[in-house]
Amino acid sequence: MIEPPARWVQAPFATESGCTPEGEGPVMAIELELVSAVALITGDVREKKTYEGRGEARRETGRATDADGRPVSIANAVVITEPLGLLGDAQVQLPDVQLSQVEPGSVIKLDGRLGARLAGRDFGGIGATVSGERVIPVGNYVEWTVAAANGKKPAESRAS
């Protein structure tokens, strides 16, 4: 029998804000290894923090880190991955140093060890977090969209 490329993990219940309420049972999440990922950054980069408690009792417990112990940052993005396809409302998670120069409107290719974590969210939604190790800048999708609407080529695709 062939093993599937994904693995199921027991994950603590987490709301969209990232807090883990006390007394809640575990939920299932799926983690997949990705072949490639390109992200269109739609939101500001922010530090990923860890929390304890819920509601008024919620308090920050520190910074989230990757498997190597490096602090990570996240940004909302539309991500195109192989083998999952289009993830319309995902978060990109990378080490702080890699996301320091990324702004909303940027297109980046994720490099290194790539993975996606799909987990349940409030109201039956599924949250996707795509992680990588390095960033390769590709361009700015806002400029591409404006140029396409005007019937012109973007400046970065013109011959010098």
C-alpha atoms as a printed R data frame, in Angstrom:
    type eleno elety resid chain resno       x      y       z
1   ATOM     1    CA   MET     A     1   0.000  0.000   0.000
2   ATOM     2    CA   ILE     A     2   1.262  3.491  -0.883
3   ATOM     3    CA   GLU     A     3   1.534  5.995   1.958
4   ATOM     4    CA   PRO     A     4  -0.259  9.331   1.375
5   ATOM     5    CA   PRO     A     5   1.977 12.439   1.281
6   ATOM     6    CA   ALA     A     6   0.169 14.017   4.223
7   ATOM     7    CA   ARG     A     7   0.021 13.173   7.886
8   ATOM     8    CA   TRP     A     8  -2.784 13.727  10.339
9   ATOM     9    CA   VAL     A     9  -1.834 15.325  13.622
10  ATOM    10    CA   GLN     A    10  -3.640 15.983  16.857
11  ATOM    11    CA   ALA     A    11  -3.602 19.737  17.235
12  ATOM    12    CA   PRO     A    12  -4.807 21.854  20.138
13  ATOM    13    CA   PHE     A    13  -8.011 23.742  19.403
14  ATOM    14    CA   ALA     A    14  -7.097 27.234  18.237
15  ATOM    15    CA   THR     A    15  -9.318 30.068  17.160
16  ATOM    16    CA   GLU     A    16  -8.456 32.408  14.303
17  ATOM    17    CA   SER     A    17  -6.686 34.694  16.797
18  ATOM    18    CA   GLY     A    18  -4.372 31.844  17.742
19  ATOM    19    CA   CYS     A    19  -5.479 31.490  21.346
20  ATOM    20    CA   THR     A    20  -5.965 28.069  22.890
21  ATOM    21    CA   PRO     A    21  -8.946 27.953  25.237
22  ATOM    22    CA   GLU     A    22  -8.648 25.933  28.407
23  ATOM    23    CA   GLY     A    23 -10.738 22.806  28.695
24  ATOM    24    CA   GLU     A    24 -11.347 22.375  24.964
25  ATOM    25    CA   GLY     A    25 -10.635 18.999  23.401
26  ATOM    26    CA   PRO     A    26  -8.154 18.487  20.573
27  ATOM    27    CA   VAL     A    27  -9.166 18.808  16.935
28  ATOM    28    CA   MET     A    28  -7.649 17.270  13.850
29  ATOM    29    CA   ALA     A    29  -5.374 19.087  11.445
30  ATOM    30    CA   ILE     A    30  -3.611 17.896   8.344
31  ATOM    31    CA   GLU     A    31  -0.041 18.768   7.478
32  ATOM    32    CA   LEU     A    32   1.167 18.413   3.905
33  ATOM    33    CA   GLU     A    33   4.573 18.654   2.353
34  ATOM    34    CA   LEU     A    34   4.503 21.045  -0.613
35  ATOM    35    CA   VAL     A    35   6.466 20.925  -3.861
36  ATOM    36    CA   SER     A    36   6.199 24.662  -4.606
37  ATOM    37    CA   ALA     A    37   4.439 27.774  -3.345
38  ATOM    38    CA   VAL     A    38   3.982 31.308  -4.685
39  ATOM    39    CA   ALA     A    39   2.287 33.903  -2.458
40  ATOM    40    CA   LEU     A    40   0.549 37.176  -3.301
41  ATOM    41    CA   ILE     A    41   0.862 39.125  -0.048
42  ATOM    42    CA   THR     A    42  -2.414 40.868   0.854
43  ATOM    43    CA   GLY     A    43  -1.758 42.024   4.426
44  ATOM    44    CA   ASP     A    44   0.938 43.521   6.609
45  ATOM    45    CA   VAL     A    45   3.666 41.341   8.094
46  ATOM    46    CA   ARG     A    46   3.315 40.831  11.845
47  ATOM    47    CA   GLU     A    47   5.052 38.837  14.549
48  ATOM    48    CA   LYS     A    48   3.364 35.555  15.372
49  ATOM    49    CA   LYS     A    49   2.708 35.311  19.088
50  ATOM    50    CA   THR     A    50   1.514 32.508  21.320
51  ATOM    51    CA   TYR     A    51  -1.401 32.954  23.720
52  ATOM    52    CA   GLU     A    52  -2.948 31.237  26.701
53  ATOM    53    CA   GLY     A    53  -6.533 31.502  27.885
54  ATOM    54    CA   ARG     A    54  -9.623 32.874  26.204
55  ATOM    55    CA   GLY     A    55 -11.563 36.132  26.162
56  ATOM    56    CA   GLU     A    56 -10.695 38.474  29.044
57  ATOM    57    CA   ALA     A    57  -8.363 35.850  30.533
58  ATOM    58    CA   ARG     A    58  -6.268 35.669  27.344
59  ATOM    59    CA   ARG     A    59  -2.645 36.633  27.783
60  ATOM    60    CA   GLU     A    60   0.401 36.577  25.565
61  ATOM    61    CA   THR     A    61   2.949 33.896  26.446
62  ATOM    62    CA   GLY     A    62   5.699 34.699  23.927
63  ATOM    63    CA   ARG     A    63   6.747 34.401  20.293
64  ATOM    64    CA   ALA     A    64   6.020 31.481  18.022
65  ATOM    65    CA   THR     A    65   9.086 29.738  16.590
66  ATOM    66    CA   ASP     A    66   9.736 27.316  13.745
67  ATOM    67    CA   ALA     A    67  11.191 23.813  14.071
68  ATOM    68    CA   ASP     A    68  14.716 25.284  14.267
69  ATOM    69    CA   GLY     A    69  13.786 27.672  17.096
70  ATOM    70    CA   ARG     A    70  13.800 30.869  14.981
71  ATOM    71    CA   PRO     A    71  11.055 33.429  15.726
72  ATOM    72    CA   VAL     A    72   8.505 33.597  12.910
73  ATOM    73    CA   SER     A    73   6.304 36.258  11.371
74  ATOM    74    CA   ILE     A    74   3.116 35.838   9.360
75  ATOM    75    CA   ALA     A    75   1.314 37.693   6.584
76  ATOM    76    CA   ASN     A    76  -2.083 37.114   4.976
77  ATOM    77    CA   ALA     A    77  -1.809 36.017   1.365
78  ATOM    78    CA   VAL     A    78  -3.352 34.272  -1.594
79  ATOM    79    CA   VAL     A    79  -1.097 31.252  -2.104
80  ATOM    80    CA   ILE     A    80  -0.764 29.006  -5.149
81  ATOM    81    CA   THR     A    81   0.739 25.658  -4.168
82  ATOM    82    CA   GLU     A    82   1.565 22.328  -5.698
83  ATOM    83    CA   PRO     A    83  -0.275 19.944  -4.949
84  ATOM    84    CA   LEU     A    84  -3.081 21.894  -3.190
85  ATOM    85    CA   GLY     A    85  -3.741 24.599  -5.773
86  ATOM    86    CA   LEU     A    86  -5.166 28.003  -4.843
87  ATOM    87    CA   LEU     A    87  -5.545 28.896  -1.144
88  ATOM    88    CA   GLY     A    88  -7.533 32.120  -1.163
89  ATOM    89    CA   ASP     A    89  -7.293 33.140   2.504
90  ATOM    90    CA   ALA     A    90  -4.033 31.684   3.795
91  ATOM    91    CA   GLN     A    91  -1.265 32.838   6.078
92  ATOM    92    CA   VAL     A    92   2.389 32.673   5.067
93  ATOM    93    CA   GLN     A    93   4.740 31.869   7.943
94  ATOM    94    CA   LEU     A    94   8.483 32.444   7.600
95  ATOM    95    CA   PRO     A    95  11.417 33.382   9.847
96  ATOM    96    CA   ASP     A    96  11.444 37.089  10.790
97  ATOM    97    CA   VAL     A    97  14.527 37.876   8.705
98  ATOM    98    CA   GLN     A    98  12.896 36.547   5.533
99  ATOM    99    CA   LEU     A    99   9.681 38.571   5.839
100 ATOM   100    CA   SER     A   100  11.294 41.835   6.974
101 ATOM   101    CA   GLN     A   101  11.319 43.380   3.453
102 ATOM   102    CA   VAL     A   102   7.955 42.004   2.261
103 ATOM   103    CA   GLU     A   103   5.079 44.475   1.802
104 ATOM   104    CA   PRO     A   104   1.430 44.101   0.801
105 ATOM   105    CA   GLY     A   105   1.283 43.762  -2.992
106 ATOM   106    CA   SER     A   106   4.475 41.693  -3.199
107 ATOM   107    CA   VAL     A   107   4.682 38.383  -5.007
108 ATOM   108    CA   ILE     A   108   7.111 35.936  -3.394
109 ATOM   109    CA   LYS     A   109   8.191 32.382  -4.094
110 ATOM   110    CA   LEU     A   110   8.715 30.300  -0.979
111 ATOM   111    CA   ASP     A   111  11.829 28.168  -0.896
112 ATOM   112    CA   GLY     A   112  13.395 25.530   1.343
113 ATOM   113    CA   ARG     A   113  11.370 23.014   3.344
114 ATOM   114    CA   LEU     A   114   7.751 23.824   2.415
115 ATOM   115    CA   GLY     A   115   4.625 22.734   4.244
116 ATOM   116    CA   ALA     A   116   0.956 23.538   4.668
117 ATOM   117    CA   ARG     A   117  -1.178 23.035   7.751
118 ATOM   118    CA   LEU     A   118  -4.954 22.873   7.297
119 ATOM   119    CA   ALA     A   119  -6.958 23.153  10.511
120 ATOM   120    CA   GLY     A   120 -10.506 23.936  11.541
121 ATOM   121    CA   ARG     A   121 -11.490 27.477  12.485
122 ATOM   122    CA   ASP     A   122 -14.546 29.086  13.985
123 ATOM   123    CA   PHE     A   123 -17.868 28.684  12.168
124 ATOM   124    CA   GLY     A   124 -16.733 25.663  10.135
125 ATOM   125    CA   GLY     A   125 -13.969 27.447   8.238
126 ATOM   126    CA   ILE     A   126 -10.662 25.850   7.320
127 ATOM   127    CA   GLY     A   127  -7.497 27.840   7.930
128 ATOM   128    CA   ALA     A   128  -4.357 27.291   5.867
129 ATOM   129    CA   THR     A   129  -0.878 28.189   7.073
130 ATOM   130    CA   VAL     A   130   1.896 27.792   4.497
131 ATOM   131    CA   SER     A   131   5.429 27.751   5.860
132 ATOM   132    CA   GLY     A   132   8.845 27.904   4.263
133 ATOM   133    CA   GLU     A   133  12.430 28.796   5.057
134 ATOM   134    CA   ARG     A   134  13.396 31.420   2.480
135 ATOM   135    CA   VAL     A   135  11.810 34.016   0.187
136 ATOM   136    CA   ILE     A   136  12.590 34.730  -3.464
137 ATOM   137    CA   PRO     A   137  11.055 38.087  -4.552
138 ATOM   138    CA   VAL     A   138   9.149 37.815  -7.844
139 ATOM   139    CA   GLY     A   139   7.519 41.226  -8.297
140 ATOM   140    CA   ASN     A   140   4.484 43.323  -7.420
141 ATOM   141    CA   TYR     A   141   1.055 42.022  -8.441
142 ATOM   142    CA   VAL     A   142  -0.585 45.454  -8.045
143 ATOM   143    CA   GLU     A   143   1.618 46.849 -10.833
144 ATOM   144    CA   TRP     A   144   0.880 43.780 -12.977
145 ATOM   145    CA   THR     A   145  -2.878 44.209 -12.504
146 ATOM   146    CA   VAL     A   146  -2.868 47.936 -13.298
147 ATOM   147    CA   ALA     A   147  -0.717 47.378 -16.380
148 ATOM   148    CA   ALA     A   148  -2.983 44.582 -17.617
149 ATOM   149    CA   ALA     A   149  -6.056 46.771 -17.144
150 ATOM   150    CA   ASN     A   150  -4.417 49.516 -19.247
151 ATOM   151    CA   GLY     A   151  -3.308 47.049 -21.938
152 ATOM   152    CA   LYS     A   152   0.376 47.685 -21.231
153 ATOM   153    CA   LYS     A   153   3.236 45.504 -20.098
154 ATOM   154    CA   PRO     A   154   4.513 46.079 -16.558
155 ATOM   155    CA   ALA     A   155   7.818 47.927 -16.274
156 ATOM   156    CA   GLU     A   156   9.675 44.893 -14.991
157 ATOM   157    CA   SER     A   157   8.818 42.781 -18.058
158 ATOM   158    CA   ARG     A   158  10.070 45.329 -20.609
159 ATOM   159    CA   ALA     A   159  13.417 44.798 -22.313
160 ATOM   160    CA   SER     A   160  16.119 47.145 -21.045
